[in-house]
Short mmCIF file of C-alpha atoms in Angstrom, two decimals:
data_model
loop_
_atom_site.label_atom_id
_atom_site.label_comp_id
_atom_site.label_asym_id
_atom_site.label_seq_id
_atom_site.Cartn_x
_atom_site.Cartn_y
_atom_site.Cartn_z
CA MET Y 1 0.11 0.10 -0.10
CA HIS Y 2 2.85 2.51 0.68
CA HIS Y 3 5.57 2.23 -1.64
CA SER Y 4 8.70 3.26 0.35
CA THR Y 5 10.78 5.68 -2.15
CA THR Y 6 14.18 5.32 0.50
CA ILE Y 7 17.15 2.97 -0.44
CA SER Y 8 17.29 1.72 2.86
CA ALA Y 9 15.21 -1.99 3.32
CA PRO Y 10 11.45 -0.63 3.45
CA PHE Y 11 9.27 -2.46 5.95
CA HIS Y 12 7.17 -4.86 4.37
CA LEU Y 13 3.91 -5.02 5.98
CA ARG Y 14 2.95 -7.74 3.37
CA ARG Y 15 5.87 -10.26 4.35
CA LEU Y 16 5.48 -9.49 7.65
CA LEU Y 17 1.45 -10.53 7.95
CA SER Y 18 2.64 -13.55 5.18
CA GLU Y 19 5.02 -14.82 7.73
CA VAL Y 20 3.23 -14.56 10.86
CA LEU Y 21 0.45 -16.35 8.93
CA THR Y 22 2.33 -19.09 8.11
CA ILE Y 23 2.83 -19.91 12.30
CA ALA Y 24 -0.94 -18.69 12.97
CA TRP Y 25 -2.12 -21.20 10.43
CA VAL Y 26 -0.17 -24.02 12.08
CA LEU Y 27 -1.66 -23.47 15.37
CA ALA Y 28 -4.93 -22.87 13.81
CA THR Y 29 -4.64 -26.44 12.29
CA CYS Y 30 -3.36 -28.18 15.01
CA TYR Y 31 -6.09 -27.10 17.49
CA LEU Y 32 -8.96 -27.56 14.78
CA LEU Y 33 -7.79 -31.11 14.49
CA TRP Y 34 -8.38 -31.57 18.10
CA ALA Y 35 -11.30 -29.99 18.37
CA SER Y 36 -12.53 -32.10 15.46
CA LEU Y 37 -11.35 -35.33 17.26
CA ARG Y 38 -12.92 -34.08 20.48
CA TYR Y 39 -16.10 -33.67 18.85
CA VAL Y 40 -16.37 -37.14 16.50
CA THR Y 41 -15.80 -38.91 19.60
CA ASP Y 42 -18.18 -36.30 21.94
CA SER Y 43 -15.18 -36.74 24.70
CA LYS Y 44 -13.67 -34.07 26.35
CA HIS Y 45 -10.65 -35.75 26.70
CA PRO Y 46 -10.14 -38.26 23.41
CA VAL Y 47 -6.52 -39.15 24.48
CA LEU Y 48 -5.01 -40.06 27.99
CA VAL Y 49 -1.88 -41.45 29.24
CA VAL Y 50 -2.27 -44.81 31.64
CA SER Y 51 -0.20 -43.57 34.77
CA SER Y 52 -1.09 -46.71 37.15
CA GLU Y 53 -0.49 -50.08 36.55
CA SER Y 54 -4.04 -51.04 37.92
CA MET Y 55 -5.00 -52.57 34.66
CA GLU Y 56 -2.02 -54.32 33.67
CA PRO Y 57 -1.74 -56.83 31.45
CA ALA Y 58 -4.40 -54.75 29.63
CA PHE Y 59 -2.56 -51.11 30.31
CA TYR Y 60 0.82 -50.53 31.09
CA ARG Y 61 1.94 -46.99 32.74
CA GLY Y 62 2.96 -44.69 29.28
CA ASP Y 63 0.25 -46.56 27.09
CA VAL Y 64 -1.49 -43.81 25.15
CA ILE Y 65 -5.23 -44.45 25.25
CA PHE Y 66 -8.11 -43.46 22.45
CA LEU Y 67 -11.62 -42.98 24.20
CA SER Y 68 -15.14 -42.61 22.36
CA ASN Y 69 -18.09 -41.17 24.62
CA CYS Y 70 -20.34 -42.36 21.35
CA GLN Y 71 -21.64 -45.29 22.97
CA GLN Y 72 -24.65 -44.58 25.53
CA LYS Y 73 -24.98 -47.87 27.11
CA ILE Y 74 -22.14 -49.44 29.07
CA HIS Y 75 -21.49 -52.99 28.87
CA VAL Y 76 -19.64 -55.03 31.61
CA GLY Y 77 -16.26 -55.92 30.28
CA ASP Y 78 -15.86 -52.08 28.87
CA ILE Y 79 -13.45 -50.09 30.15
CA PRO Y 80 -15.01 -46.60 31.27
CA VAL Y 81 -12.65 -43.69 31.96
CA VAL Y 82 -14.44 -42.54 35.26
CA TRP Y 83 -13.97 -38.62 36.27
CA PHE Y 84 -15.15 -37.75 39.54
CA GLN Y 85 -15.89 -33.99 39.82
CA ASN Y 86 -13.11 -32.46 41.44
CA ARG Y 87 -10.49 -34.96 41.17
CA SER Y 88 -7.34 -34.16 39.41
CA LEU Y 89 -7.09 -37.64 37.88
CA PRO Y 90 -9.59 -40.13 36.23
CA MET Y 91 -9.45 -43.24 36.71
CA VAL Y 92 -9.15 -46.36 33.86
CA HIS Y 93 -11.09 -49.44 35.22
CA ARG Y 94 -13.30 -52.33 34.09
CA ALA Y 95 -17.02 -52.19 34.40
CA ILE Y 96 -17.78 -55.16 36.40
CA GLU Y 97 -21.18 -54.31 37.46
CA VAL Y 98 -23.96 -52.30 35.51
CA HIS Y 99 -27.59 -51.43 36.87
CA TYR Y 100 -30.22 -48.97 35.68
CA ALA Y 101 -31.65 -47.02 38.67
CA ALA Y 102 -36.03 -47.44 38.87
CA ASP Y 103 -36.15 -44.59 40.62
CA SER Y 104 -34.42 -42.23 38.79
CA VAL Y 105 -35.88 -41.03 35.04
CA LYS Y 106 -33.66 -38.44 33.45
CA ALA Y 107 -34.75 -35.85 31.39
CA ASP Y 108 -34.75 -38.41 28.23
CA SER Y 109 -37.12 -40.84 29.55
CA THR Y 110 -34.04 -42.96 29.98
CA PHE Y 111 -32.85 -44.67 33.58
CA ARG Y 112 -29.71 -43.44 35.00
CA GLN Y 113 -26.73 -45.67 34.20
CA LEU Y 114 -24.81 -47.01 37.44
CA VAL Y 115 -21.30 -48.27 37.37
CA LEU Y 116 -19.23 -50.05 38.99
CA THR Y 117 -15.42 -50.59 38.17
CA LYS Y 118 -12.90 -52.55 39.24
CA GLY Y 119 -8.71 -52.13 38.11
CA ASP Y 120 -7.79 -55.56 36.57
CA ASN Y 121 -4.71 -56.27 38.28
CA ASN Y 122 -6.48 -54.87 41.86
CA ASP Y 123 -8.04 -57.09 44.38
CA VAL Y 124 -10.72 -55.22 45.01
CA ASP Y 125 -13.58 -53.19 43.49
CA ASP Y 126 -13.41 -49.13 43.47
CA ARG Y 127 -15.63 -48.86 46.01
CA VAL Y 128 -13.36 -46.89 48.41
CA LEU Y 129 -11.94 -44.68 45.52
CA TYR Y 130 -15.38 -43.39 44.96
CA PRO Y 131 -16.93 -40.17 46.28
CA GLU Y 132 -17.97 -40.58 50.24
CA GLY Y 133 -21.26 -42.83 50.26
CA ARG Y 134 -21.08 -43.40 46.54
CA GLU Y 135 -22.06 -47.15 45.51
CA TYR Y 136 -21.60 -46.70 41.62
CA ALA Y 137 -20.48 -44.27 39.37
CA TYR Y 138 -23.08 -42.67 36.93
CA ARG Y 139 -22.97 -42.51 33.24
CA GLU Y 140 -22.69 -38.72 33.12
CA GLU Y 141 -19.32 -39.10 35.10
CA VAL Y 142 -17.43 -41.64 32.57
CA VAL Y 143 -15.79 -39.33 29.80
CA GLY Y 144 -15.55 -42.42 27.54
CA LEU Y 145 -15.37 -45.73 26.74
CA VAL Y 146 -11.47 -46.92 25.67
CA LYS Y 147 -11.04 -48.03 22.25
CA GLY Y 148 -7.80 -48.40 21.49
CA TYR Y 149 -4.46 -47.96 22.29
CA VAL Y 150 -0.81 -47.44 21.86
CA PRO Y 151 1.82 -48.99 23.60
CA TYR Y 152 4.88 -46.51 25.30
CA ALA Y 153 3.63 -43.98 23.33
CA GLY Y 154 3.01 -41.64 26.57
CA TRP Y 155 6.56 -42.12 28.39
CA LEU Y 156 7.61 -38.67 27.59
CA SER Y 157 4.38 -37.25 28.82
CA LEU Y 158 4.82 -38.97 32.07
CA ILE Y 159 8.35 -38.02 32.80
CA VAL Y 160 7.68 -34.36 32.07
CA SER Y 161 4.38 -34.38 34.28
CA ASP Y 162 6.35 -35.63 37.24
CA ARG Y 163 9.09 -33.06 36.79
CA GLN Y 164 7.58 -30.01 35.12
CA TRP Y 165 11.05 -28.45 34.53
CA ILE Y 166 12.15 -30.78 32.01
CA LEU Y 167 9.37 -29.92 29.23
CA TYR Y 168 11.22 -25.89 29.92
CA LEU Y 169 14.55 -27.19 28.97
CA MET Y 170 13.33 -29.32 26.08
CA LEU Y 171 11.33 -26.14 25.08
CA GLY Y 172 14.78 -24.10 25.47
CA ALA Y 173 16.59 -26.66 23.68
CA VAL Y 174 14.50 -26.19 20.36
CA ALA Y 175 14.86 -22.59 20.27
CA LEU Y 176 18.01 -22.44 21.06
CA PHE Y 177 18.62 -24.87 17.49
CA VAL Y 178 15.70 -23.57 15.19
CA ARG Y 179 17.24 -20.20 14.95
CA MET E 1 19.74 -4.83 0.30
CA SER E 2 23.19 -6.21 -1.58
CA ALA E 3 26.06 -7.68 -0.19
CA THR E 4 25.11 -6.86 3.33
CA THR E 5 23.83 -10.29 4.31
CA LYS E 6 25.36 -13.67 4.01
CA ILE E 7 23.19 -16.20 3.22
CA ALA E 8 24.26 -19.82 2.87
CA VAL E 9 25.40 -20.50 -0.42
CA HIS E 10 24.38 -24.40 -0.17
CA SER E 11 20.66 -23.66 0.75
CA LEU E 12 18.70 -23.75 -2.29
CA ALA E 13 15.86 -22.16 -0.22
CA ASP E 14 18.17 -18.97 0.71
CA LEU E 15 19.46 -18.53 -2.69
CA LYS E 16 16.10 -18.63 -4.04
CA ASN E 17 14.31 -16.24 -1.16
CA THR E 18 17.28 -13.40 -1.51
CA SER E 19 16.49 -13.68 -5.66
CA ASP E 20 12.74 -13.28 -5.08
CA ASP E 21 13.00 -10.56 -2.42
CA ALA E 22 15.30 -8.51 -4.66
CA LEU E 23 13.55 -9.03 -8.17
CA PRO E 24 10.52 -6.84 -6.64
CA ASN E 25 12.49 -4.01 -4.88
CA TYR E 26 14.13 -3.89 -8.52
CA LEU E 27 11.44 -3.30 -10.48
CA THR E 28 9.57 -1.01 -8.26
CA SER E 29 12.85 0.79 -8.32
CA LEU E 30 12.11 1.26 -12.29
CA LYS E 31 8.88 2.28 -11.11
CA PHE E 32 6.77 -0.20 -12.09
CA LYS E 33 3.86 -0.22 -9.99
CA GLN E 34 3.27 -3.57 -7.80
CA ASN E 35 -0.07 -5.08 -7.86
CA HIS E 36 -0.51 -7.07 -4.56
CA THR E 37 -4.26 -7.92 -5.24
CA GLN E 38 -3.08 -11.73 -5.12
CA THR E 39 -1.30 -11.53 -2.11
CA ASP E 40 -3.96 -9.59 -0.36
CA ILE E 41 -6.68 -12.65 -1.33
CA ARG E 42 -4.18 -15.02 -0.17
CA LEU E 43 -3.79 -12.98 3.41
CA ALA E 44 -7.56 -12.71 3.23
CA LEU E 45 -8.27 -16.14 3.25
CA GLY E 46 -5.73 -17.46 5.64
CA TYR E 47 -6.08 -15.10 8.15
CA THR E 48 -10.25 -15.65 8.06
CA ALA E 49 -9.21 -19.46 8.60
CA VAL E 50 -7.13 -18.49 11.52
CA ALA E 51 -9.64 -16.58 12.61
CA ILE E 52 -11.98 -19.03 12.67
CA SER E 53 -9.96 -21.40 14.55
CA GLY E 54 -8.89 -18.77 17.03
CA ALA E 55 -12.73 -17.71 17.72
CA LEU E 56 -13.26 -21.46 18.65
CA PHE E 57 -10.21 -21.70 20.92
CA TYR E 58 -11.25 -18.59 22.45
CA ILE E 59 -14.79 -20.02 23.15
CA ASP E 60 -13.43 -23.37 24.61
CA TRP E 61 -11.21 -21.46 26.79
CA LYS E 62 -13.54 -19.18 28.20
CA PHE E 63 -16.89 -20.77 28.11
CA GLY E 64 -15.81 -24.52 28.43
CA TRP E 65 -16.02 -27.39 26.26
CA GLU E 66 -19.90 -28.37 26.18
CA VAL E 67 -20.35 -24.61 25.39
CA THR E 68 -17.95 -25.41 22.23
CA LYS E 69 -19.45 -28.62 21.28
CA PRO E 70 -22.61 -27.33 19.05
CA TYR E 71 -19.97 -24.52 17.56
CA THR E 72 -17.36 -26.74 16.37
CA ALA E 73 -18.52 -28.60 13.36
CA PRO E 74 -19.96 -25.62 11.27
CA ALA E 75 -16.66 -23.95 12.47
CA VAL E 76 -14.44 -27.22 11.23
CA ILE E 77 -16.59 -27.48 8.23
CA ALA E 78 -15.93 -23.51 7.67
CA TYR E 79 -12.31 -24.08 8.00
CA PHE E 80 -11.80 -26.49 5.88
CA ILE E 81 -13.54 -24.86 2.89
CA LEU E 82 -11.22 -21.43 3.51
CA ASN E 83 -8.41 -23.84 3.70
CA THR E 84 -9.38 -25.50 0.52
CA ALA E 85 -9.64 -22.36 -1.14
CA PHE E 86 -6.40 -21.14 0.12
CA SER E 87 -4.66 -24.08 -0.66
CA TYR E 88 -5.83 -24.17 -4.18
CA TRP E 89 -5.11 -20.32 -4.52
CA ILE E 90 -1.50 -20.65 -3.87
CA TRP E 91 -1.11 -24.03 -5.79
CA PHE E 92 -2.91 -22.83 -8.64
CA VAL E 93 -3.70 -19.25 -9.03
CA GLU E 94 -0.53 -17.83 -7.50
CA ASN E 95 1.93 -20.98 -8.55
CA GLY E 96 5.31 -19.10 -7.79
CA VAL E 97 4.23 -15.83 -8.72
CA ILE E 98 6.42 -13.22 -6.73
CA PHE E 99 5.96 -10.37 -8.56
CA GLU E 100 2.80 -8.80 -10.79
CA GLY E 101 2.47 -5.19 -11.65
CA GLU E 102 2.32 -2.44 -14.32
CA GLY E 103 4.70 0.00 -15.29
CA LYS E 104 5.24 2.64 -18.30
CA THR E 105 6.39 0.01 -20.74
CA GLY E 106 3.81 -2.79 -19.45
CA LYS E 107 2.54 -5.18 -17.53
CA LEU E 108 4.51 -8.30 -15.93
CA ARG E 109 4.02 -11.24 -13.98
CA ILE E 110 6.76 -13.03 -12.90
CA GLN E 111 6.43 -16.80 -11.74
CA THR E 112 9.94 -18.54 -9.99
CA SER E 113 10.63 -21.84 -9.10
CA THR E 114 13.35 -24.28 -8.30
CA LYS E 115 14.23 -27.55 -8.78
CA LYS E 116 15.86 -29.57 -5.93
CA HIS E 117 19.18 -30.11 -6.00
CA MET E 118 19.53 -27.86 -8.92
CA PRO E 119 21.47 -24.74 -8.56
CA VAL E 120 18.85 -22.70 -11.43
CA TYR E 121 16.61 -19.85 -10.82
CA ASN E 122 13.72 -20.64 -12.90
CA LEU E 123 11.74 -17.91 -14.09
CA THR E 124 8.45 -17.72 -16.23
CA ALA E 125 8.01 -13.92 -17.04
CA ILE E 126 4.70 -13.56 -18.75
CA PHE E 127 4.12 -9.55 -20.10
CA THR E 128 2.10 -7.17 -22.13
CA PRO E 129 4.40 -4.74 -24.15
CA THR E 130 3.07 -0.83 -24.06
CA TYR E 131 4.67 0.94 -27.31
CA ALA E 132 4.71 4.45 -26.61
CA SER E 133 3.39 5.80 -30.36
CA GLY E 134 2.87 9.29 -31.56
CA SER E 135 4.69 12.48 -30.70
CA SER E 136 6.15 13.05 -27.21
CA SER E 137 3.05 15.78 -27.25
CA SER E 138 0.29 12.69 -27.30
CA SER E 139 -0.22 10.21 -24.43
CA LYS E 140 -1.44 7.13 -27.42
CA SER E 141 -0.22 4.17 -26.39
CA THR E 142 -0.82 0.09 -28.08
CA THR E 143 -0.25 -2.47 -25.93
CA GLY E 144 1.23 -5.51 -28.59
CA PRO E 145 0.71 -9.72 -27.78
CA GLN E 146 1.11 -10.99 -24.22
CA GLN E 147 4.59 -13.35 -24.64
CA THR E 148 5.59 -15.98 -22.41
CA LEU E 149 9.43 -15.82 -21.86
CA HIS E 150 10.94 -18.86 -19.79
CA LEU E 151 14.09 -17.98 -18.27
CA ARG E 152 16.84 -19.91 -16.47
CA ALA E 153 19.80 -19.06 -15.10
CA PRO E 154 22.33 -20.76 -12.28
CA PHE E 155 22.49 -18.92 -9.52
CA THR E 156 26.32 -18.26 -9.94
CA ARG E 157 25.66 -15.33 -11.83
CA TRP E 158 24.58 -12.84 -9.33
CA PHE E 159 26.15 -14.71 -6.10
CA THR E 160 29.54 -14.94 -4.97
CA ALA E 161 31.29 -18.12 -3.66
CA ASP E 162 30.93 -16.76 -0.22
CA GLY E 163 26.84 -15.94 -0.42
CA TYR E 164 26.52 -12.27 -1.03
CA PHE E 165 24.32 -11.39 -3.34
CA VAL E 166 25.22 -8.98 -6.06
CA ALA E 167 22.71 -6.70 -7.52
CA LYS E 168 24.04 -5.48 -10.61
CA PRO E 169 24.21 -8.72 -12.59
CA PHE E 170 21.28 -10.08 -11.48
CA GLN E 171 19.63 -6.70 -12.58
CA GLN E 172 21.35 -6.71 -15.99
CA TRP E 173 20.17 -10.50 -16.35
CA LEU E 174 16.39 -9.27 -15.62
CA ALA E 175 16.64 -6.45 -18.21
CA SER E 176 18.49 -8.07 -20.96
CA GLU E 177 15.92 -10.83 -20.98
CA ILE E 178 12.61 -9.55 -20.44
CA PRO E 179 12.05 -7.01 -23.14
CA ILE E 180 9.93 -4.62 -20.94
CA ILE E 181 12.18 -4.50 -18.04
CA GLY E 182 14.75 -3.76 -20.69
CA ALA E 183 12.81 -1.05 -21.78
CA ALA E 184 12.71 0.40 -18.87
CA ASP E 185 16.32 0.31 -17.44
CA PRO E 186 18.08 0.29 -21.12
CA LYS E 187 21.25 1.07 -19.19
CA ASN E 188 21.16 -2.47 -17.84
CA VAL E 189 21.01 -4.15 -21.42
CA VAL E 190 24.10 -5.86 -21.89
CA GLU E 191 25.29 -8.44 -24.38
CA ASP E 192 27.20 -10.38 -21.83
CA ILE E 193 26.19 -10.07 -17.77
CA GLY E 194 28.74 -9.39 -15.59
CA ARG E 195 30.84 -6.96 -17.66
CA GLY E 196 30.77 -3.28 -18.56
CA ASN E 197 27.87 -1.32 -18.83
CA GLN E 198 27.94 -0.05 -22.05
CA THR E 199 26.88 -1.48 -25.26
CA GLN E 200 29.68 -2.38 -27.51
CA THR E 201 30.26 -2.19 -31.12
CA GLU E 202 30.72 -5.55 -33.36
CA ALA E 203 34.29 -3.90 -33.70
CA GLU E 204 35.12 -2.99 -30.49
CA ARG E 205 33.94 -6.35 -29.32
CA VAL E 206 35.68 -8.15 -31.93
CA LEU E 207 39.30 -6.08 -31.11
CA ASN E 208 38.56 -6.14 -27.32
CA LEU E 209 38.38 -2.33 -26.72
CA GLY E 210 37.09 -0.59 -23.42
CA GLY E 211 35.61 2.95 -23.55
CA ASP E 212 38.35 5.20 -23.84
CA SER E 213 40.73 4.16 -26.75
CA ASN E 214 40.60 5.95 -29.82
CA VAL E 215 41.68 2.89 -31.86
CA LEU E 216 38.28 3.11 -34.09
CA GLU E 217 38.81 6.72 -34.90
CA VAL E 218 42.18 5.75 -36.04
CA LEU E 219 40.49 2.38 -37.98
CA GLU E 220 38.27 4.83 -39.66
CA GLN E 221 40.86 7.39 -40.83
CA LEU E 222 43.31 4.55 -42.63
CA LYS E 223 39.95 2.98 -44.09
CA LYS E 224 38.87 6.56 -45.92
CA GLY E 225 42.95 7.17 -46.86
CA ALA E 226 43.07 3.58 -48.51
CA ALA E 227 39.43 4.34 -50.09
CA ALA E 228 40.56 7.56 -51.52
CA VAL E 229 43.80 6.19 -52.90
CA GLY E 230 41.59 2.90 -54.24
CA GLY E 231 38.47 5.30 -55.27
CA GLY E 232 41.81 7.20 -57.53
CA ALA E 233 43.39 4.32 -58.91
CA GLY E 234 39.96 2.57 -60.40
CA THR E 235 36.62 3.89 -61.11
CA GLY E 236 34.59 5.37 -58.50
CA SER E 237 31.34 3.18 -58.41
CA SER E 238 33.44 0.01 -57.75
CA ALA E 239 35.92 1.28 -55.75
CA GLY E 240 33.54 2.89 -53.05
CA LYS E 241 32.11 -0.49 -52.52
CA GLY E 242 35.39 -2.65 -52.90
CA GLY E 243 36.60 0.19 -50.31
CA LYS E 244 34.12 -1.17 -47.78
CA ARG E 245 34.08 -4.54 -48.38
CA ARG E 246 38.30 -5.38 -48.90
CA LYS E 247 39.32 -7.69 -45.98
#
C-alpha cells in the first residue's frame, strides 16, 4: 500500500503478515484437528496416558489410550474412564457391574446408568475410591470408553508431568536449535 | 540490500528467497507499480481461517467444552472450505508468482521456481508490452500481444562464492532477457552479464576495446584514406563498394 522511496530496506507489511500467517496457520490447524477429534468422539478427553499399573496386563504405565463417548450404554467388560468432579485424575478401570436406577428417570426418559468398576490388576473393586457414600459411578461421570491404545507412546508425557522443569528444558533446547 | 547479508550458498531456499526478494525491489525502483491483489486475497483467506479457529479456541477457553461443542462442526466445515480455497489459491493461482505489476513499458507477471538439488533459477515472465506511439505531445500507446518467456540461470551469476548477493548482474540478466524491463532500464541491457554496462559495437568487441580507446577513430581514418587511394586508381562506383568490403 505504501511504496517506500528511500533506498534503505523498507518495512514490508505484507511480508510480515505472510510470515506470521504461516505460523498462525499451523497453530490454527492443530487446534482444529484437536477440536474435530473431540467432536467426533463426543469426549472432552479423547486421548489420555495411563499412569497406574491397575489395569495390567491390558494397559501399562505410559500407554496412550483413545476414548470415544458415543456409546451410551456401558456393558460389563467395557473400560470406562471415570472422572469424578473435583478429582485431578480420572480412573481407567473395567466395568464389572452395570445397573439401571429405576427410581431416577432422566430428562430423556431413560433410566440412570450405574456402573461399578474394578482394575484388572487390583484385588478389590473401586468402591473405596468413589466419593463419600457413593456405591456406583454414573454414566455422566464417564468421559469415554477406551476403544484403542498405543503402547509406550506416552512415556515422555509421564516423565514431564512428574518433573515440569524437563518440559521447559526441552522447549529451551528447541528454541536454541531452531534459530 | 545487496551484499549486506551473507547467506548459505548451499541452501537452495536461501538462494531462491534472496533472489525473490531482490526482484520486486528492483522492479519497483524502475517505477513498476506492484499489484498486490493476489497477495491480499491469499492473506484474507488465510487469516479468516485462522480467525475461525481462534474464535473456537477462545470460546473453549472461556466457556469450556460443553458450550463449544455445537459450534465445532460448523467451524470445522468452514475452516476446511477456506483451507481448500487457500491451498488452491497458493498452488494454482499464485503458483510461484513473486511479482505482478504494471509500468510505463507494460504489464508484467513473474513466477519463479527451483528444482530440487539444482542451483538454477527458473523464471517465467508473462508480459504485455506497451508501445508509446506518436509524438511526445500525445499520450497514445498501443499494447502488444501477451508474451511468455521461460528463463533459466544458475545462481552463480549473481551470488559470490561466499554467499553475497550482487545486484548488478541480477539486474542485467533481467533487463537483458525481458524486453519490457530492458525498455525501462536500458543501461542494464548488456551482451555479457557482469562485464561493462555499455553496449559495444561489433568492432569494439572483436578488438576487445574499452571505452576510452581511439583505435576505432584511427581505423576509420585509415579506411577513408585507403578508399581515397583505391578510388583514385580505379573507377568511382566499384571502388566505393570495394573499399568497404576489402578484407
